[in-house]
Amino acid sequence: MKKDTTAWEISCRHTNARLDDSVLVCQPFPCTYITVIGHLLLLRIKKIDPTASTRGSNAQSFSISFSLFRVYQPSSCLLVYPENPNVYKVQIAAAYSGVKVDFQSFDIMKERDEAFWQRFPFGKVPVFEGKEANLFESSAITLYVLAQQKDSPLLGKTPLEQAEIQQWVLFSENEISQHVSGWVAPLLGYAQYIKPNVESSIQKLQRSLSALNKSLESKTYLVGEDVTYADIVMVCSLVRPFNLLCDKEFRAPYKNVVRYFNTVVNKPHFKSVIGDFKYCEKALKNVPPKQDNKKEEKPKKKAAAPPPPSSADDTPKPTPKPKSALDLLPKSSFVLDDWKRTYSNNDTDVAMKWFWEHFDPQGWSIWKATYKYNDELTLVFMSNNLIGGFFARLERARKYAFASMVVTGTNNNNAISGYFIIRGQEVPYEIYDAADYDSYDFVKIEPSQYEEKKDEIYKYMAWEVDGFADGKIFK
């Protein structure tokens, strides 16, 4: 490839009369940058004919005027932890707007002292510390950084563009990042791995990507004809799933999203922060913890010490009362903790096979629970919150029960139902004492009905019930 030897003459006059004209000759021009703080620059650019005897002859010239706005606040800094896509947003915004931000590494486990909690009561990072304010939430910090450039085109030129940008920022946070977190956090050990919860997050992410894919059919960017704040947030939200979770097969149905991501992530300011992006080749999988099968050596029994001599003051001590009437039941071969572990760490078909092989119908019972007032339910997330509230008040039953409750249907037309596995043959005090208990019908599934109900119970445990919208596990 022939090297470009074109020389360019750039005449620059600052609108502040204190600066004199300056001349810069460089090759090639695109690699040269002039930065002046906070004022208007008028650039006169001339392409120089190297064969000409004088600079002025045979010159092609044009003029460009633009505003450069640079902000540097020495006391401003962003507390971050490394390789965080939420931090990428701020770094990319800083690159576009020319704001210099001091990025300081922050150990969230060690450095959240009393002073930090005073400034940031939510305890989250990244956070921004500045003269004007202390900010949390990466998208808010990104917006603040972009707004330092006066009339930033990345924030929209019209009220409609600004609304569309905000629309996609909210979509990115609520419909992409939230579901990605529900998928990746358990795989990285930041949350407990509960298979139905993870599968639900994957399904919701797929639904969101399908909607995004359709929206990008005829668009290069989310809003307008160039990168905006919306693209910064969206692409950074897709970094982690496209790098760790979504392999080639998973990405295949979303060609428009991949094309869009590839276009934006390779923009110079994005690439300067994220680097050469590598797509996921093999999706991150859950690795169940290894169980130690080595039997612990039992300590040898010592010879019993002779009983102390009796005295008139000796009185028999009362037997300690059990904490629950359920503790008085005969020992069962079905161990609830083993079931919870099996359910959490295996596919539903494996878990349910284990369940039916080990379930003890004499020591435990199965109950169908149905909300009595389904006709009064409105939004799906509010219905799911009702389940969460019920479970929160069942803390005393955690040793004696397991449940999978789901919301089926859509907003303003949904229902709550599920299955409980309970110690004993009756609904115990630990459950019926909860304030929400009277809002549910509990119907016992008799052992003679197990074969008939197996498929339905499986669907509730796998969250594959028809019309499934959301759900929660009590364990």
Coordinates of C-alpha atoms in Angstrom, one line a residue:
M1 CA 0.0 0.0 0.0
K2 CA 1.4 3.4 -1.0
K3 CA 2.2 5.7 1.9
D4 CA 0.3 9.0 2.0
T5 CA 2.8 11.7 1.7
T6 CA 0.3 14.5 1.4
A7 CA 1.2 17.5 3.5
W8 CA -1.4 19.8 5.1
E9 CA -1.1 23.4 6.2
I10 CA -3.4 24.3 9.1
S11 CA -3.9 27.9 10.0
C12 CA -5.5 28.4 13.3
R13 CA -6.9 31.6 14.8
H14 CA -8.3 31.5 18.2
T15 CA -11.3 33.9 18.8
N16 CA -9.4 35.2 21.8
A17 CA -7.2 37.9 20.3
R18 CA -4.4 37.1 22.8
L19 CA -3.4 34.1 20.7
D20 CA -1.5 34.6 17.5
D21 CA -1.9 32.8 14.2
S22 CA -0.1 29.5 14.2
V23 CA 1.0 27.2 11.3
L24 CA 1.3 23.5 11.5
V25 CA 2.5 21.2 8.8
C26 CA 1.9 17.5 9.3
Q27 CA 1.4 14.3 7.4
P28 CA -1.0 12.7 7.3
F29 CA -3.6 15.2 8.6
P30 CA -6.0 12.8 10.3
C31 CA -3.5 11.9 12.9
T32 CA -3.1 15.5 14.1
Y33 CA -5.3 17.1 16.8
I34 CA -5.5 20.7 18.1
T35 CA -7.1 21.2 21.5
V36 CA -7.9 24.6 22.9
I37 CA -10.0 25.0 26.0
G38 CA -13.4 26.5 26.0
H39 CA -13.4 28.7 23.0
L40 CA -14.3 28.8 19.3
L41 CA -11.6 27.8 16.8
L42 CA -11.5 28.8 13.1
L43 CA -9.4 26.4 11.1
R44 CA -8.2 27.1 7.6
I45 CA -6.9 23.9 6.1
K46 CA -4.8 23.8 2.9
K47 CA -3.7 20.8 1.0
I48 CA -0.2 21.5 -0.2
D49 CA 1.1 20.5 -3.6
P50 CA 4.7 19.2 -2.8
T51 CA 5.8 20.1 -6.4
A52 CA 4.8 23.7 -6.0
S53 CA 7.5 26.3 -5.4
T54 CA 5.4 28.2 -2.9
R55 CA 2.9 27.3 -0.3
G56 CA 0.1 29.4 -1.8
S57 CA 0.1 27.9 -5.3
N58 CA -2.1 25.0 -6.4
A59 CA -3.6 24.9 -2.9
Q60 CA -7.1 23.3 -2.2
S61 CA -8.6 25.1 0.8
F62 CA -11.7 25.0 2.9
S63 CA -12.7 26.3 6.3
I64 CA -14.1 24.5 9.4
S65 CA -15.5 26.2 12.5
F66 CA -16.4 24.3 15.6
S67 CA -16.5 24.6 19.3
L68 CA -14.3 22.7 21.7
F69 CA -15.2 22.5 25.3
R70 CA -12.9 20.8 27.7
V71 CA -13.5 20.4 31.5
Y72 CA -11.0 19.4 34.0
Q73 CA -12.0 19.2 37.6
P74 CA -8.9 18.3 39.7
S75 CA -11.1 17.2 42.6
S76 CA -13.4 15.0 40.5
C77 CA -12.8 11.2 40.5
L78 CA -14.6 8.0 39.7
L79 CA -14.2 5.1 42.1
V80 CA -14.3 1.9 40.1
Y81 CA -13.3 -1.7 40.0
P82 CA -11.6 -3.0 36.9
E83 CA -13.1 -4.6 33.8
N84 CA -16.5 -3.2 34.6
P85 CA -18.8 -2.4 31.6
N86 CA -20.6 0.2 33.7
V87 CA -17.3 2.1 33.9
Y88 CA -16.8 1.7 30.2
K89 CA -19.8 3.9 29.7
V90 CA -18.2 6.8 31.6
Q91 CA -14.9 6.3 30.0
I92 CA -16.4 6.4 26.5
A93 CA -18.5 9.5 27.4
A94 CA -15.3 11.2 28.7
A95 CA -13.6 10.4 25.4
Y96 CA -16.4 11.9 23.4
S97 CA -16.9 15.0 25.5
G98 CA -13.2 15.7 26.3
V99 CA -13.8 15.6 30.0
K100 CA -10.8 14.5 32.0
V101 CA -11.9 12.2 34.9
D102 CA -9.6 10.6 37.4
F103 CA -10.4 6.9 37.5
Q104 CA -9.4 5.4 40.8
S105 CA -9.4 1.7 41.5
F106 CA -11.7 0.8 44.5
D107 CA -11.9 -2.4 46.5
I108 CA -15.6 -2.6 47.4
M109 CA -14.9 -5.2 50.1
K110 CA -12.2 -3.3 51.9
E111 CA -12.6 0.4 51.2
R112 CA -16.3 1.2 52.1
D113 CA -15.5 3.0 55.3
E114 CA -17.9 5.2 57.3
A115 CA -17.0 8.2 55.2
F116 CA -17.9 6.4 52.0
W117 CA -21.3 5.3 53.4
Q118 CA -22.0 8.9 54.4
R119 CA -21.5 10.1 50.8
F120 CA -23.0 7.1 49.1
P121 CA -25.7 5.4 51.3
F122 CA -26.5 2.7 48.7
G123 CA -22.9 1.5 48.8
K124 CA -22.7 0.8 45.1
V125 CA -19.8 1.5 42.7
P126 CA -18.9 3.1 40.3
V127 CA -19.5 6.4 42.0
F128 CA -18.5 9.9 41.0
E129 CA -17.0 12.4 43.5
G130 CA -16.9 16.0 42.4
K131 CA -17.1 19.6 43.5
E132 CA -20.8 19.9 42.5
A133 CA -22.1 16.6 43.7
N134 CA -21.5 13.0 44.5
L135 CA -23.2 10.7 42.0
F136 CA -24.0 7.0 41.8
E137 CA -25.5 4.9 39.0
S138 CA -23.3 4.7 36.0
S139 CA -25.8 6.0 33.4
A140 CA -26.4 9.1 35.5
I141 CA -22.6 9.7 35.7
T142 CA -22.4 9.1 32.0
L143 CA -25.1 11.7 31.3
Y144 CA -23.3 14.2 33.6
V145 CA -20.0 13.7 31.8
L146 CA -21.6 14.1 28.3
A147 CA -23.5 17.2 29.5
Q148 CA -20.1 18.9 30.2
Q149 CA -19.9 19.5 26.4
K150 CA -22.2 22.4 25.6
D151 CA -25.1 21.3 23.3
S152 CA -23.6 17.8 23.0
P153 CA -25.1 16.1 19.9
L154 CA -24.8 12.8 21.8
L155 CA -27.7 14.0 24.1
G156 CA -30.1 14.8 21.2
K157 CA -30.8 17.9 19.1
T158 CA -34.5 18.0 19.6
P159 CA -37.0 17.1 22.4
L160 CA -38.0 14.1 20.3
E161 CA -34.5 12.9 20.0
Q162 CA -33.8 13.4 23.7
A163 CA -36.9 11.4 24.5
E164 CA -35.9 8.6 22.1
I165 CA -32.4 8.5 23.6
Q166 CA -33.9 8.2 27.1
Q167 CA -36.2 5.5 25.9
W168 CA -33.3 3.3 24.8
V169 CA -31.3 4.0 27.9
L170 CA -34.2 2.8 30.1
F171 CA -34.7 -0.2 27.8
S172 CA -31.0 -1.1 28.0
E173 CA -31.0 -1.0 31.8
N174 CA -34.4 -2.7 32.4
E175 CA -34.6 -5.1 29.6
I176 CA -30.9 -6.0 28.9
S177 CA -28.7 -5.3 31.9
Q178 CA -31.1 -6.6 34.5
H179 CA -31.6 -10.0 32.7
V180 CA -27.9 -10.3 31.9
S181 CA -27.2 -9.9 35.6
G182 CA -29.7 -12.6 36.5
W183 CA -27.9 -14.9 34.2
V184 CA -24.2 -14.1 34.8
A185 CA -24.1 -13.3 38.5
P186 CA -24.9 -16.9 39.6
L187 CA -22.3 -18.2 37.1
L188 CA -19.6 -15.9 38.5
G189 CA -20.5 -16.7 42.1
Y190 CA -22.0 -13.4 43.0
A191 CA -25.4 -14.9 43.6
Q192 CA -26.8 -18.4 44.4
Y193 CA -27.4 -20.5 41.3
I194 CA -31.1 -21.3 41.1
K195 CA -31.8 -22.9 37.7
P196 CA -35.4 -21.7 37.1
N197 CA -34.3 -18.1 38.0
V198 CA -31.4 -18.3 35.5
E199 CA -33.5 -19.8 32.8
S200 CA -36.1 -17.1 33.3
S201 CA -33.5 -14.4 32.9
I202 CA -32.2 -16.1 29.7
Q203 CA -35.8 -16.2 28.3
K204 CA -36.4 -12.6 29.1
L205 CA -33.1 -11.5 27.6
Q206 CA -34.0 -13.4 24.4
R207 CA -37.3 -11.6 24.2
S208 CA -35.6 -8.2 24.7
L209 CA -33.0 -9.0 22.0
S210 CA -35.7 -10.0 19.6
A211 CA -37.4 -6.6 20.1
L212 CA -34.1 -4.8 19.7
N213 CA -33.3 -6.8 16.6
K214 CA -36.5 -5.8 14.9
S215 CA -36.0 -2.1 15.8
L216 CA -32.5 -2.2 14.2
E217 CA -33.7 -3.7 10.8
S218 CA -33.4 -0.3 9.0
K219 CA -31.1 1.6 11.4
T220 CA -27.4 1.9 12.0
Y221 CA -27.8 3.6 15.3
L222 CA -30.6 3.7 17.9
V223 CA -31.3 7.4 17.4
G224 CA -30.4 9.5 14.4
E225 CA -27.4 9.0 12.1
D226 CA -24.6 8.9 14.6
V227 CA -23.6 7.6 18.0
T228 CA -25.6 9.0 20.9
Y229 CA -25.8 8.5 24.7
A230 CA -28.2 5.7 24.0
D231 CA -25.6 3.7 21.9
I232 CA -23.0 4.1 24.7
V233 CA -25.3 2.6 27.3
M234 CA -26.7 -0.1 25.0
V235 CA -23.3 -1.3 23.7
C236 CA -21.8 -1.4 27.2
S237 CA -24.8 -3.4 28.3
L238 CA -24.1 -6.0 25.6
V239 CA -20.4 -6.3 26.3
R240 CA -20.7 -8.9 29.0
P241 CA -23.3 -11.2 27.5
F242 CA -21.6 -11.1 24.0
N243 CA -18.2 -11.8 25.7
L244 CA -19.2 -14.4 28.3
L245 CA -22.6 -15.9 27.6
C246 CA -23.9 -15.6 24.1
D247 CA -22.1 -17.9 21.8
K248 CA -22.4 -18.0 18.0
E249 CA -25.5 -20.2 18.1
F250 CA -27.2 -18.0 20.6
R251 CA -26.4 -14.8 18.6
A252 CA -27.6 -16.3 15.3
P253 CA -31.2 -15.0 15.5
Y254 CA -30.1 -11.5 16.3
K255 CA -28.1 -10.5 13.2
N256 CA -29.2 -6.9 13.3
V257 CA -28.1 -6.6 16.9
V258 CA -24.7 -8.2 16.2
R259 CA -24.2 -5.9 13.2
Y260 CA -25.1 -2.9 15.2
F261 CA -22.9 -3.9 18.1
N262 CA -20.0 -4.6 15.8
T263 CA -20.3 -1.2 14.1
V264 CA -20.4 0.8 17.3
V265 CA -17.9 -1.2 19.4
N266 CA -15.3 -0.6 16.7
K267 CA -15.7 3.2 16.8
P268 CA -12.4 4.8 17.8
H269 CA -13.6 6.1 21.2
F270 CA -15.2 2.8 22.0
K271 CA -12.2 0.8 20.9
S272 CA -9.8 3.0 23.0
V273 CA -11.7 1.9 26.1
I274 CA -12.9 -1.6 25.4
G275 CA -10.1 -2.7 23.1
D276 CA -10.4 -5.4 20.4
F277 CA -13.6 -7.1 21.3
K278 CA -13.7 -10.9 21.4
Y279 CA -17.1 -12.6 21.0
C280 CA -18.0 -15.5 23.1
E281 CA -17.1 -18.9 21.6
K282 CA -18.1 -21.1 24.4
A283 CA -20.8 -19.9 26.8
L284 CA -20.1 -19.8 30.5
K285 CA -21.8 -22.7 32.3
N286 CA -22.7 -23.4 35.8
V287 CA -20.3 -25.8 37.6
P288 CA -21.8 -27.4 40.6
P289 CA -19.6 -27.5 43.7
K290 CA -17.7 -30.7 44.1
Q291 CA -19.0 -32.8 47.0
D292 CA -16.4 -34.3 49.3
N293 CA -17.1 -38.0 49.4
K294 CA -14.4 -38.8 51.9
K295 CA -15.9 -40.0 55.1
E296 CA -14.7 -38.2 58.1
E297 CA -13.0 -40.4 60.6
K298 CA -15.1 -40.7 63.7
P299 CA -13.2 -40.0 66.9
K300 CA -12.7 -43.0 69.1
K301 CA -15.1 -43.0 72.0
K302 CA -13.6 -42.4 75.3
A303 CA -14.5 -44.5 78.2
A304 CA -17.4 -43.0 80.0
A305 CA -16.5 -41.1 83.2
P306 CA -17.9 -42.5 86.4
P307 CA -21.1 -40.7 87.5
P308 CA -20.5 -38.1 90.2
P309 CA -21.7 -39.1 93.6
S310 CA -25.3 -38.3 94.1
S311 CA -26.3 -35.6 96.6
A312 CA -29.6 -34.5 98.0
D313 CA -29.4 -31.3 95.9
D314 CA -29.4 -33.2 92.6
T315 CA -32.6 -32.8 90.7
P316 CA -33.4 -34.2 87.2
K317 CA -33.0 -31.5 84.5
P318 CA -36.0 -31.1 82.2
T319 CA -35.7 -32.2 78.6
P320 CA -35.3 -29.2 76.3
K321 CA -38.4 -28.4 74.4
P322 CA -38.2 -28.7 70.6
K323 CA -38.3 -25.5 68.6
S324 CA -41.1 -26.8 66.4
A325 CA -43.6 -29.6 66.7
L326 CA -42.2 -30.8 63.4
D327 CA -39.0 -31.7 65.2
L328 CA -40.9 -34.4 67.1
L329 CA -41.9 -36.3 63.9
P330 CA -40.1 -39.6 63.1
K331 CA -36.9 -39.2 61.2
S332 CA -37.5 -39.2 57.4
S333 CA -35.2 -40.6 54.7
F334 CA -36.0 -37.5 52.6
V335 CA -33.4 -34.8 53.4
L336 CA -34.7 -31.3 52.4
D337 CA -31.2 -29.8 52.2
D338 CA -30.1 -32.5 49.7
W339 CA -33.2 -31.8 47.6
K340 CA -32.5 -28.0 47.6
R341 CA -28.9 -28.7 46.6
T342 CA -29.9 -31.1 43.8
Y343 CA -32.6 -28.7 42.5
S344 CA -30.2 -25.7 42.5
N345 CA -27.3 -27.4 40.8
N346 CA -29.0 -29.6 38.1
D347 CA -31.3 -29.4 35.2
T348 CA -34.9 -29.8 36.2
D349 CA -35.3 -33.3 34.6
V350 CA -32.3 -34.6 36.7
A351 CA -33.6 -32.9 39.8
M352 CA -37.1 -34.2 39.5
K353 CA -35.9 -37.7 38.8
W354 CA -33.9 -37.5 42.1
F355 CA -36.9 -36.1 43.9
W356 CA -39.3 -39.0 43.0
E357 CA -36.6 -41.5 43.8
H358 CA -36.0 -40.1 47.3
F359 CA -39.3 -38.5 48.3
D360 CA -40.8 -39.9 51.5
P361 CA -44.6 -39.6 51.4
Q362 CA -44.9 -40.7 55.1
G363 CA -42.6 -37.9 56.4
W364 CA -43.5 -35.2 53.8
S365 CA -46.5 -34.0 51.8
I366 CA -47.1 -32.1 48.6
W367 CA -49.6 -29.2 48.4
K368 CA -51.0 -27.1 45.5
A369 CA -51.3 -23.4 46.6
T370 CA -53.5 -21.0 44.6
Y371 CA -54.1 -17.4 45.3
K372 CA -57.7 -16.7 46.2
Y373 CA -58.0 -13.2 44.7
N374 CA -56.5 -13.6 41.2
D375 CA -59.2 -11.4 39.7
E376 CA -57.8 -8.5 41.7
L377 CA -54.3 -8.8 40.4
T378 CA -52.9 -6.1 38.1
L379 CA -49.3 -5.8 36.9
V380 CA -47.2 -9.0 36.7
F381 CA -44.3 -7.5 38.7
M382 CA -46.7 -6.6 41.5
S383 CA -48.1 -10.1 41.6
N384 CA -44.6 -11.5 41.8
N385 CA -43.9 -9.1 44.7
L386 CA -46.9 -10.6 46.5
I387 CA -45.2 -14.0 46.3
G388 CA -42.0 -12.4 47.6
G389 CA -43.8 -10.9 50.5
F390 CA -45.5 -14.2 51.4
F391 CA -42.1 -16.0 51.3
A392 CA -40.5 -13.3 53.4
R393 CA -43.0 -14.1 56.2
L394 CA -42.2 -17.9 56.0
E395 CA -38.7 -17.6 57.5
R396 CA -39.5 -20.0 60.3
A397 CA -40.6 -22.6 57.8
R398 CA -37.3 -22.6 55.8
K399 CA -36.1 -25.9 57.5
Y400 CA -39.4 -27.6 56.8
A401 CA -40.6 -26.5 53.4
F402 CA -39.7 -25.8 49.8
A403 CA -41.9 -24.0 47.2
S404 CA -42.1 -22.9 43.6
M405 CA -44.7 -20.2 43.0
V406 CA -45.3 -18.6 39.6
V407 CA -47.3 -15.8 38.0
T408 CA -49.0 -16.8 34.7
G409 CA -50.7 -14.4 32.3
T410 CA -50.1 -10.8 31.4
N411 CA -50.6 -7.4 33.0
N412 CA -54.1 -7.0 34.3
N413 CA -54.9 -10.6 33.5
N414 CA -52.7 -12.9 35.6
A415 CA -52.8 -15.5 38.4
I416 CA -50.6 -16.9 41.2
S417 CA -50.2 -20.6 41.9
G418 CA -47.6 -23.1 42.8
Y419 CA -46.5 -26.2 44.7
F420 CA -45.2 -26.6 48.3
I421 CA -43.3 -29.6 49.7
I422 CA -43.9 -29.6 53.5
R423 CA -42.7 -31.7 56.4
G424 CA -45.4 -33.8 57.9
Q425 CA -49.0 -34.4 56.7
E426 CA -50.6 -31.0 57.6
V427 CA -49.8 -27.4 56.9
P428 CA -47.7 -26.5 60.0
Y429 CA -48.0 -23.5 62.3
E430 CA -44.8 -22.1 60.7
I431 CA -46.8 -21.6 57.5
Y432 CA -50.4 -21.0 58.5
D433 CA -49.3 -18.4 61.1
A434 CA -48.0 -16.1 58.2
A435 CA -50.3 -13.1 57.6
D436 CA -50.6 -14.0 53.9
Y437 CA -51.6 -17.6 54.4
D438 CA -55.4 -16.9 54.4
S439 CA -55.0 -15.4 50.9
Y440 CA -54.2 -18.9 49.5
D441 CA -56.0 -22.2 49.1
F442 CA -53.8 -25.1 50.1
V443 CA -54.9 -28.4 48.6
K444 CA -53.0 -31.6 49.6
I445 CA -51.9 -33.9 46.8
E446 CA -52.4 -37.4 48.0
P447 CA -49.8 -40.2 47.2
S448 CA -52.4 -41.8 45.0
Q449 CA -52.4 -38.7 42.8
Y450 CA -48.7 -38.4 42.4
E451 CA -48.5 -40.2 39.1
E452 CA -51.3 -38.1 37.7
K453 CA -49.7 -34.8 39.0
K454 CA -46.1 -35.6 38.1
D455 CA -46.1 -33.6 34.8
E456 CA -47.8 -30.6 36.3
I457 CA -45.4 -30.5 39.3
Y458 CA -42.5 -30.8 36.9
K459 CA -43.7 -27.8 34.9
Y460 CA -44.0 -25.7 38.1
M461 CA -40.5 -26.7 39.2
A462 CA -39.1 -25.9 35.8
W463 CA -41.2 -22.7 35.3
E464 CA -42.6 -24.2 32.1
V465 CA -46.2 -23.6 33.1
D466 CA -48.4 -22.3 30.2
G467 CA -48.4 -18.5 30.2
F468 CA -45.5 -18.3 32.6
A469 CA -44.5 -14.7 33.3
D470 CA -42.5 -14.7 36.5
G471 CA -41.9 -16.6 39.7
K472 CA -40.0 -17.2 42.9
I473 CA -38.5 -20.1 44.8
F474 CA -38.7 -20.6 48.5
K475 CA -35.8 -22.6 49.8

